[in-house]
Amino acid sequence: MDTVHSHTPSDLQHAPYTPLPDKPSPARIRWPFKGFAAILASIIFLLSLVALIINQSQESLPQLNQNRSPSTSRPAESFSKPEPRGVDQGVSPKSNPSFFSDKVSYNWTNAMFSWQRTAYHFQPQKNWMNDPDGPLFHKGWYHLFYQYNPDSAVWGNITWGHAVSTDLIHWLYLPFAMIPDRWYDINGVWTGSATLLPDGRIMMLYTGSTNESIQVQNLAYPANLSDPLLIDWVKYPDNPVIVPPNGTETDEFRDPTTAWMGPDGTWRITIGSRYNKSVGLSLVYQTSNFTTYDLLEGVLHAVPGTGMWECVDFYPVAINGSTGLDSSANGPGTKHVLKASLDDTKRDHYAIGVYDLATDKWTPDNPKEDVGIGLQVDYGRYYASKTFYDQSKQRRVLWGWINETDTETDDLAKGWASVQTIPREVLYDNKTGTNILQWPVEEIESLSIGQATQLDIFAEFEIEMVSETKHEKYGCSGGAVDRSHLGPFGLLVIADQTLSELTPIFFRPVNTTEGTVETYFCADETRSSEASDVYKQVYGSTVPVLTDEKFQMRLLVDHSIVESFAQGGRRVITSRVYPTKAIYGDARLFLFNNATGVKVKATLKIWDLNSAFIHPFPFDQN
Ligand code: DQQ
């Protein structure tokens, strides 16, 4: 057997395994749980702005490039301009498209870059990160693996980073789980998923990009299952276990899912691909031992015009249930979610449907809202998501990659790129029956403290007509400045006092020609930064607001990230913003109502969130 001796990041010591404490030594961990302080405000307002000035301090900010003075401007020309990588290796460009190739870099300061680094979202100490990989729970620890470049803040040399947590919020970095060191993954240890077998074994399937840039599927497993940290991984000596089947483009065949067990007692996995240049699809393989596989006839599902499906995720959800389901659950009372990350648009789309166990085919409940042409998992800056079943809390947990919208040059200058979302619990929405619900895992509440630089905001809005309503057709695209009868209204986050920088997260209800009201939930990044070399857009979609419901949003604000959940998580928008003025003590939060025909009553609860503890594992203290 080949044991993978991962090369160790310079800042992590790979100590030989010794018995572990239940959790990291408290001496090294300072989590000031002081209970949470909630500020509850009921505010009635019409056409007004109410400023809530949030005390911000610089104390807990991580320092980047400490040898540089915070006020020192970085000369833009001192950084080279590499091309986004990926296409040559048969994977789409992973850094930002060249929106800004002709533009001059903004005069960023180190203080601005430092502010962007998040305090309670997971990100590596430095360098590039993309997709979450193989999340799982084992012997008291949550494991997160991730696509990582050990050498730079741009995509390349993809290696599996590894971190563990006892609560999905505080993380300890471990040595790399797998590095690209075999012919079958020398061009990258790409995305994969874990399957926990009933006998306790863990099978990790991942895509390797071979020495010839062919995408193959490989098997790895922990060298020592009794190690709660799962530090050493073995690559199966007869890898690859699956090669691209005839008729499949050899560079469009990747990202195996977690396996689920069929009624015949054998396992199935699905792998995304593309047919005839534009048909996105997912193939199904059957296995009894994870080393040999049979391709089943037909496909799990295919949707013309959607292009290559990356990072397919396939899992059951319970109808009328309040817990998550293991990937092998099926039968009456379940539906199946099929998710694909569309390589062409860089958006994660899903649909809810029915999985036929006899034929291994999945059918969407609503063909008009099929995978890739209907719902998105998140309408913001978000990609390559993946769920896992957390057997310790009977819940399904979703991870997603928040990618950057600045330039590679800026990422190289700040020394890192990308963040993972806060893990979200996923449930079927029993009320609408048409969407999933996503909600931050409950453990995030442990970060609530008296005063901090990060926020968890819950806002409810009720509207009262003050003038006659008329039909108006607006969506999100006009942004927050467009005024109409019923909206927009919401919150301005990461705003400075003069409102020269602001990110509105808002509702815009509109009267339809049928006499009903349709509500849009939107995030407008167009004024989020004065920097010119940052891509800014308006994100959003319609959201079901049922007749007995108020308009509700929950926002997680973490320096440069805003995760926005509408109506209990029916729609989610993640924003990655790059403020230059609304930073440190100058970051503000405002309420706004731009509707011309309604009064809005807002109720706000705001929790200040502490920083999470995200550090190297304290091997020296065992
Ligand atoms: N990222 C991986 C691929 C996957 C893509 C490479 C999605 O396996 O298709 O880093 O971002």
XYZ file of C-alpha atoms and ligand atoms in Angstrom:
633
model
C 0.000 0.000 0.000
C 1.161 3.495 -0.759
C 0.961 5.712 2.259
C 0.832 9.333 1.296
C 3.524 11.286 3.048
C 2.115 14.686 2.465
C 4.628 17.433 2.269
C 4.066 19.599 5.236
C 3.354 23.296 5.072
C 6.169 25.237 6.555
C 3.921 26.420 9.343
C 2.623 23.011 10.359
C 4.611 20.359 12.119
C 3.477 16.863 11.245
C 4.045 15.129 14.559
C 3.798 11.365 14.845
C 0.383 10.395 16.115
C -0.047 10.202 19.868
C -3.325 9.880 21.766
C -5.396 12.974 21.364
C -7.174 15.044 23.904
C -10.932 15.212 23.412
C -10.409 18.592 21.959
C -7.532 21.008 21.558
C -5.896 22.199 24.744
C -7.938 25.005 26.288
C -4.711 26.779 27.123
C -4.219 27.562 23.452
C -7.794 28.394 22.697
C -9.391 31.601 23.772
C -13.064 31.571 22.993
C -14.636 34.223 25.144
C -18.173 32.894 25.390
C -19.812 35.687 27.253
C -23.287 34.796 26.139
C -24.863 36.895 23.491
C -26.172 40.380 23.724
C -29.121 41.030 21.513
C -30.203 44.451 20.485
C -33.842 44.474 19.639
C -35.153 47.480 17.877
C -38.554 48.155 16.403
C -38.376 51.029 14.036
C -41.133 52.562 11.959
C -39.855 54.604 9.156
C -40.902 56.114 5.821
C -38.392 57.222 3.229
C -35.776 57.553 5.836
C -32.390 56.181 6.680
C -31.635 55.077 10.174
C -28.004 54.670 10.999
C -26.985 52.021 13.443
C -23.398 52.694 14.206
C -21.690 49.516 15.061
C -18.647 49.811 17.243
C -15.818 48.281 15.444
C -12.375 47.659 16.737
C -9.140 46.602 15.156
C -8.065 44.432 18.064
C -8.850 40.977 16.767
C -7.832 41.525 13.167
C -5.383 39.004 11.834
C -2.259 40.626 10.450
C -1.223 40.021 6.911
C 2.241 40.750 5.662
C 3.286 42.022 9.031
C 6.528 43.346 7.682
C 4.551 45.972 5.812
C 3.248 49.129 7.342
C -0.574 49.148 7.302
C -0.618 52.498 5.631
C 1.852 51.611 2.936
C 0.379 51.603 -0.524
C 1.405 48.770 -2.775
C 2.825 49.810 -6.126
C 0.612 47.991 -8.599
C 3.364 47.418 -11.124
C 5.429 45.375 -8.686
C 3.246 42.299 -9.259
C 3.250 40.215 -12.399
C -0.026 39.516 -14.164
C -0.374 35.768 -14.584
C -3.060 34.336 -16.836
C -5.880 32.574 -15.031
C -4.915 28.899 -14.932
C -7.074 25.924 -15.621
C -8.051 25.745 -19.256
C -4.805 24.121 -20.379
C -5.286 21.418 -17.787
C -8.823 20.730 -18.913
C -10.563 22.601 -16.154
C -12.168 25.994 -16.406
C -10.251 29.080 -15.248
C -10.457 29.129 -11.508
C -9.280 32.604 -10.830
C -11.208 35.535 -12.093
C -11.978 35.933 -15.714
C -10.079 38.775 -17.282
C -12.701 41.446 -16.643
C -9.995 43.892 -15.748
C -7.114 43.048 -18.034
C -6.831 46.582 -19.358
C -7.506 48.381 -16.125
C -4.976 49.814 -13.766
C -4.895 48.186 -10.371
C -6.479 50.141 -7.533
C -4.066 51.615 -5.056
C -4.800 49.108 -2.303
C -3.199 49.536 1.081
C -2.231 46.750 3.393
C -4.860 47.976 5.880
C -7.563 47.479 3.240
C -6.280 44.015 2.402
C -6.072 43.095 6.089
C -9.682 44.087 6.636
C -10.832 41.715 3.889
C -9.574 38.678 5.757
C -12.538 37.053 7.465
C -12.777 36.297 11.177
C -15.263 33.441 11.433
C -15.357 31.976 7.955
C -12.953 29.173 7.124
C -9.963 30.106 5.040
C -6.400 28.776 4.961
C -3.578 30.756 6.504
C -2.471 31.831 3.046
C -2.629 31.042 -0.662
C -5.343 29.799 -2.951
C -8.343 27.659 -1.980
C -11.293 26.461 -4.062
C -13.834 23.643 -3.706
C -14.676 21.951 -0.413
C -13.846 18.232 -0.631
C -14.910 15.087 1.202
C -16.464 16.636 4.327
C -17.199 14.045 6.996
C -17.580 13.453 10.736
C -15.346 10.865 12.385
C -14.720 10.102 16.056
C -15.812 13.491 17.370
C -14.173 15.589 14.652
C -15.544 17.282 11.568
C -13.109 17.033 8.691
C -12.931 19.546 5.882
C -10.645 18.960 2.917
C -10.264 21.624 0.261
C -8.643 22.346 -3.079
C -5.476 24.215 -2.213
C -2.383 25.612 -3.901
C 0.519 25.376 -1.426
C 2.638 27.696 -3.549
C 0.565 30.687 -4.490
C -2.647 32.688 -4.245
C -3.766 31.575 -7.710
C -5.144 28.191 -8.845
C -2.546 25.497 -9.555
C -0.675 22.494 -8.133
C -3.919 21.402 -6.541
C -3.415 19.586 -3.264
C -5.897 18.548 -0.583
C -5.722 20.883 2.397
C -7.161 19.423 5.591
C -8.626 20.938 8.756
C -10.629 19.592 11.682
C -13.170 21.034 14.057
C -15.355 19.810 16.895
C -18.130 22.314 16.090
C -17.838 23.370 12.399
C -16.840 26.898 13.488
C -13.402 26.707 15.147
C -10.851 24.944 12.948
C -7.402 23.456 13.293
C -5.249 23.101 10.190
C -3.617 19.711 9.651
C -0.911 18.578 7.234
C -2.058 18.112 3.660
C -4.126 14.977 3.171
C -3.056 14.332 -0.433
C -0.600 15.919 -2.786
C -0.293 15.482 -6.567
C 2.488 12.887 -6.628
C 1.310 9.985 -8.815
C 0.939 9.764 -12.586
C -2.826 9.566 -12.133
C -3.076 12.832 -10.162
C 0.184 14.630 -10.943
C -1.744 17.507 -12.544
C -3.961 17.884 -9.530
C -5.738 16.073 -6.716
C -9.108 17.439 -7.664
C -12.512 17.347 -6.123
C -13.967 14.311 -4.421
C -16.321 12.986 -1.778
C -16.276 10.668 1.199
C -18.463 7.649 1.848
C -18.689 6.175 5.351
C -19.345 2.437 5.122
C -21.505 0.643 7.708
C -18.408 -1.193 9.007
C -16.691 2.118 9.795
C -14.353 2.286 6.800
C -14.059 5.544 4.865
C -13.791 5.568 1.086
C -12.599 8.782 -0.511
C -13.125 9.038 -4.250
C -11.512 11.952 -6.038
C -10.670 13.109 -9.532
C -7.049 13.000 -10.571
C -5.746 14.929 -13.527
C -3.166 12.564 -15.006
C 0.229 13.249 -16.523
C -1.670 13.608 -19.825
C -4.389 15.788 -18.294
C -6.967 13.028 -18.524
C -9.563 13.108 -15.792
C -9.742 9.802 -13.923
C -11.349 8.798 -10.642
C -9.141 7.545 -7.837
C -9.663 5.899 -4.476
C -7.995 6.829 -1.199
C -8.667 5.828 2.383
C -7.318 6.629 5.846
C -4.170 4.730 6.812
C -5.367 4.466 10.388
C -9.077 4.584 11.100
C -8.473 4.757 14.824
C -6.825 8.149 14.349
C -9.610 10.700 14.944
C -7.604 13.223 12.923
C -7.248 10.934 9.891
C -3.865 12.405 9.198
C -2.419 9.793 6.829
C -4.169 8.819 3.621
C -3.432 5.846 1.417
C -3.871 6.085 -2.321
C -5.144 2.756 -3.680
C -2.220 1.170 -5.542
C -4.319 0.191 -8.569
C -5.613 3.688 -9.187
C -7.281 4.911 -11.259
C -10.445 3.004 -10.460
C -12.510 4.674 -13.214
C -11.333 6.103 -16.533
C -13.450 8.211 -18.894
C -15.895 5.927 -20.734
C -16.056 5.814 -24.532
C -17.810 8.824 -25.936
C -16.896 11.035 -23.000
C -14.467 13.889 -23.410
C -11.464 12.903 -21.340
C -11.181 16.362 -19.832
C -14.893 16.638 -18.977
C -15.377 13.836 -16.465
C -14.917 14.730 -12.850
C -15.919 15.118 -9.196
C -17.376 11.797 -7.919
C -20.143 12.068 -5.325
C -20.634 10.328 -2.022
C -21.922 6.809 -2.703
C -25.403 5.652 -1.811
C -26.567 2.073 -1.452
C -29.145 0.685 -3.864
C -31.849 -1.855 -3.035
C -29.578 -4.640 -4.334
C -27.025 -3.908 -1.608
C -24.430 -2.441 -3.959
C -23.241 1.152 -4.068
C -23.783 3.843 -6.666
C -21.938 7.057 -7.337
C -22.571 9.726 -9.912
C -20.008 11.748 -11.874
C -20.617 14.941 -13.858
C -19.781 15.223 -17.519
C -20.829 16.800 -20.800
C -22.127 15.353 -24.044
C -22.073 16.879 -27.479
C -20.459 20.070 -26.177
C -23.568 21.410 -24.449
C -25.583 18.677 -22.728
C -24.767 18.623 -19.010
C -25.232 15.217 -17.443
C -24.378 12.889 -14.638
C -23.307 9.253 -15.163
C -24.010 6.502 -12.617
C -21.519 3.813 -11.642
C -22.219 0.756 -9.533
C -19.698 -0.893 -7.212
C -19.622 -3.397 -4.409
C -16.019 -2.836 -3.304
C -15.046 0.729 -4.374
C -12.212 -0.662 -6.476
C -14.135 -1.975 -9.498
C -17.051 -0.158 -11.105
C -19.699 -0.753 -13.749
C -21.131 2.113 -15.728
C -24.921 1.850 -15.673
C -26.879 2.358 -18.836
C -28.180 5.834 -19.520
C -27.624 8.696 -17.125
C -28.954 9.788 -13.752
C -30.104 12.950 -15.505
C -29.135 15.248 -18.386
C -30.190 18.774 -19.332
C -29.443 20.145 -22.809
C -27.784 23.534 -22.976
C -26.335 23.474 -19.473
C -22.758 22.501 -20.425
C -20.281 20.645 -18.236
C -21.614 19.643 -14.805
C -18.931 19.968 -12.158
C -19.219 18.932 -8.514
C -22.538 17.092 -8.819
C -24.217 16.518 -5.458
C -27.107 14.068 -5.041
C -28.907 13.494 -1.757
C -32.280 12.662 -0.223
C -34.381 15.093 1.792
C -37.299 14.209 4.047
C -40.765 15.492 3.192
C -42.327 16.760 6.411
C -39.143 15.958 8.277
C -37.005 18.149 10.463
C -33.770 16.181 10.234
C -31.335 15.404 7.465
C -31.040 12.031 5.773
C -28.145 9.703 5.141
C -27.240 9.541 1.445
C -28.639 6.004 1.179
C -32.088 6.878 2.566
C -34.905 6.510 0.074
C -38.495 5.432 -0.352
C -41.808 7.065 0.547
C -41.445 10.357 2.360
C -38.249 11.295 0.581
C -37.350 13.425 -2.401
C -33.923 13.756 -3.969
C -31.973 16.936 -4.625
C -29.713 16.985 -7.675
C -27.171 19.799 -7.777
C -24.685 20.662 -10.503
C -22.079 23.406 -10.643
C -22.332 24.787 -14.170
C -18.877 25.271 -15.594
C -20.190 27.675 -18.253
C -21.799 30.142 -15.848
C -20.018 29.346 -12.567
C -23.331 28.954 -10.765
C -24.603 26.154 -8.546
C -28.037 25.005 -9.637
C -30.320 22.432 -8.085
C -33.751 20.911 -8.485
C -35.888 18.694 -6.312
C -37.210 15.495 -7.824
C -37.810 11.794 -7.551
C -35.170 9.111 -7.798
C -36.293 5.828 -9.292
C -34.374 3.075 -7.522
C -35.200 0.516 -10.195
C -33.806 2.476 -13.116
C -31.301 4.767 -11.364
C -32.874 7.774 -13.046
C -33.920 11.013 -11.431
C -36.823 13.177 -12.632
C -37.399 16.784 -11.577
C -40.727 17.633 -9.938
C -41.005 20.630 -12.233
C -39.293 20.181 -15.616
C -39.478 23.945 -16.170
C -37.196 24.357 -13.182
C -34.813 21.546 -14.077
C -31.160 21.495 -12.974
C -29.343 24.428 -14.546
C -32.412 26.289 -15.739
C -34.203 26.875 -12.436
C -33.178 27.383 -8.842
C -29.699 28.249 -7.678
C -28.243 27.063 -4.396
C -26.976 30.578 -3.813
C -27.556 33.585 -6.054
C -24.316 35.334 -5.144
C -20.620 34.636 -5.444
C -20.698 30.920 -4.735
C -19.631 27.696 -6.436
C -18.682 24.017 -6.195
C -20.823 23.285 -3.150
C -21.041 19.914 -1.478
C -23.143 18.408 1.314
C -22.438 15.640 3.797
C -24.625 13.815 6.284
C -23.595 14.595 9.855
C -24.505 11.391 11.650
C -23.769 12.944 15.049
C -26.614 15.450 14.725
C -28.792 13.822 12.063
C -28.458 16.760 9.733
C -27.260 17.437 6.206
C -24.618 20.129 6.070
C -23.715 22.164 3.000
C -20.362 23.781 2.238
C -19.706 26.196 -0.627
C -16.771 28.070 -2.060
C -16.923 31.879 -2.110
C -14.634 32.896 -4.929
C -13.080 36.268 -5.517
C -14.174 39.026 -7.877
C -10.968 41.035 -7.741
C -7.906 40.454 -9.906
C -5.258 37.768 -9.612
C -2.768 40.569 -9.151
C -4.635 41.736 -6.068
C -4.911 38.188 -4.743
C -1.163 37.731 -5.118
C -0.624 41.004 -3.313
C -2.792 40.089 -0.370
C -1.439 36.548 -0.347
C -4.697 34.622 -0.311
C -7.803 33.963 -2.349
C -11.200 32.550 -1.428
C -13.213 31.655 1.626
C -15.659 28.867 2.468
C -19.216 29.755 3.475
C -20.458 29.118 6.966
C -21.674 25.514 6.899
C -25.433 25.489 6.348
C -27.990 22.926 7.430
C -30.216 21.823 4.537
C -33.857 20.771 4.804
C -36.749 20.349 2.416
C -39.143 23.319 2.659
C -42.364 21.685 3.853
C -44.300 24.911 3.387
C -43.566 25.567 -0.285
C -42.589 22.055 -1.374
C -40.546 23.635 -4.145
C -37.196 24.501 -2.614
C -34.646 23.539 0.000
C -34.019 25.645 3.103
C -30.472 26.592 4.051
C -29.622 27.918 7.476
C -26.289 28.562 9.229
C -25.429 25.671 11.555
C -26.576 26.354 15.102
C -22.990 26.286 16.388
C -22.422 29.767 14.990
C -24.443 31.101 17.905
C -21.571 30.150 20.214
C -19.665 33.112 18.763
C -22.139 35.696 20.053
C -20.508 38.197 22.379
C -20.966 41.743 23.584
C -19.073 43.656 20.994
C -17.104 42.655 17.936
C -16.331 43.467 14.361
C -18.580 40.799 12.921
C -22.361 40.571 12.896
C -25.278 38.181 12.735
C -28.383 40.223 11.879
C -31.985 39.099 11.813
C -34.444 41.583 10.290
C -38.192 41.388 9.777
C -40.195 43.853 7.702
C -43.929 44.474 7.610
C -45.421 46.783 5.013
C -48.457 49.048 5.172
C -49.864 50.624 2.001
C -50.022 54.408 1.948
C -51.037 54.909 -1.657
C -52.824 53.000 -4.348
C -50.904 50.116 -5.796
C -50.212 49.650 -9.484
C -48.558 47.031 -11.656
C -44.815 47.488 -11.945
C -42.329 45.101 -13.412
C -39.035 45.225 -11.620
C -36.576 42.551 -10.662
C -33.246 42.887 -8.949
C -31.388 44.193 -11.956
C -32.009 47.895 -11.334
C -30.298 47.570 -7.977
C -31.303 49.333 -4.778
C -31.539 52.801 -6.328
C -34.603 52.011 -8.444
C -37.678 53.189 -6.595
C -41.039 51.586 -7.024
C -44.346 51.387 -5.209
C -43.522 48.486 -2.886
C -39.760 48.643 -2.628
C -36.915 48.260 -2.335
C -36.363 48.165 1.420
C -33.773 46.432 3.504
C -30.321 46.920 4.971
C -27.178 48.674 3.824
C -24.193 46.759 5.157
C -20.460 47.454 5.050
C -21.317 51.109 4.437
C -19.299 54.166 5.358
C -20.870 57.218 7.016
C -21.142 59.212 3.811
C -22.593 56.245 1.900
C -19.842 56.411 -0.665
C -19.531 52.657 -0.189
C -22.455 50.416 0.690
C -23.905 47.002 -0.066
C -27.725 46.970 0.002
C -29.424 43.635 0.742
C -33.107 44.154 0.077
C -36.595 42.992 -0.776
C -38.473 44.322 -3.750
C -42.097 43.179 -3.850
C -43.838 43.878 -7.161
C -47.459 43.755 -8.236
C -47.951 41.341 -11.078
C -50.507 41.650 -13.866
C -52.404 38.768 -12.243
C -52.993 40.938 -9.198
C -50.593 39.013 -6.979
C -47.403 40.207 -5.342
C -44.090 38.641 -6.313
C -41.077 39.365 -4.129
C -37.472 39.665 -5.203
C -34.573 39.226 -2.799
C -31.462 41.026 -4.006
C -27.912 42.097 -3.170
C -26.527 45.134 -4.960
C -22.731 45.246 -5.022
C -22.436 48.024 -7.571
C -21.462 50.622 -4.955
C -19.722 48.221 -2.554
C -16.205 49.472 -3.266
C -14.513 52.498 -4.728
C -11.909 50.196 -6.227
C -12.184 49.998 -9.989
C -10.534 46.609 -10.408
C -13.272 44.709 -8.617
C -16.160 43.066 -10.420
C -19.460 44.296 -8.926
C -22.907 43.149 -9.853
C -26.482 42.880 -8.652
C -27.503 39.393 -7.570
C -30.910 38.011 -6.688
C -34.046 36.101 -7.497
C -37.700 35.832 -6.586
C -38.433 34.357 -3.170
C -41.703 32.830 -1.946
C -43.237 34.952 0.828
C -46.372 33.167 2.037
C -49.484 35.112 3.037
C -48.988 34.721 6.780
C -45.301 35.605 6.632
C -43.348 38.806 7.168
C -40.383 39.643 4.967
C -37.408 38.125 6.784
C -33.708 38.178 6.227
C -30.704 36.985 8.182
C -27.280 38.354 7.304
C -23.888 37.083 8.387
C -21.424 39.947 7.987
C -17.748 39.058 8.245
C -15.443 41.850 7.034
C -15.686 41.274 3.280
C -18.314 38.539 3.171
C -22.075 38.896 3.531
C -24.164 35.727 3.522
C -27.840 36.686 3.192
C -30.705 34.265 3.881
C -34.295 35.199 2.971
C -37.476 33.649 4.398
C -35.753 31.094 6.597
C -33.234 30.166 3.912
C -35.464 29.725 0.834
C -33.064 31.914 -1.090
C -29.456 32.715 -0.250
C -27.075 35.302 -1.699
C -23.395 35.394 -0.806
C -21.528 38.633 -1.483
C -17.765 39.099 -1.576
C -17.103 42.818 -1.274
C -13.927 44.866 -1.241
C -14.489 48.038 0.789
C -11.833 50.716 0.806
C -13.568 53.141 3.183
C -16.166 51.120 5.086
C -13.506 49.300 7.055
C -12.503 49.028 10.721
C -14.290 51.677 12.800
C -15.808 53.269 9.726
C -18.019 50.316 8.812
C -21.704 51.088 9.407
C -25.079 49.429 9.070
C -28.199 51.296 7.907
C -31.841 50.499 7.327
C -33.437 51.911 4.197
C -36.799 52.118 2.498
C -36.987 53.453 -1.047
C -40.601 52.402 -1.655
C -42.892 55.197 -2.754
C -46.163 53.618 -1.655
C -45.626 51.767 1.613
C -44.538 52.377 5.153
C -42.178 49.749 6.415
C -41.893 48.613 9.996
C -38.611 46.861 10.684
C -37.636 44.725 13.644
C -33.959 44.069 14.042
C -31.927 41.751 16.213
C -28.190 42.093 15.964
C -25.615 39.807 17.511
C -21.956 40.733 17.563
C -19.913 37.686 16.706
C -16.523 36.856 18.063
C -13.724 35.629 15.806
C -13.517 31.878 15.397
C -10.339 30.128 16.452
C -8.730 28.927 13.221
C -5.120 27.890 13.751
C -2.657 25.071 13.171
C -3.348 21.954 15.223
C -1.385 22.178 18.502
C 0.525 18.922 18.047
C 3.172 20.126 20.469
C 0.644 20.043 23.311
C -0.373 16.400 23.019
N -12.507 22.385 -9.232
C -11.742 21.173 -9.260
C -12.452 20.283 -10.213
C -13.823 20.823 -10.208
C -13.594 22.276 -10.143
C -10.342 21.514 -9.656
C -14.792 23.081 -9.687
O -12.403 18.929 -9.797
O -14.550 20.430 -11.338
O -9.750 22.354 -8.705
O -14.410 24.320 -9.185
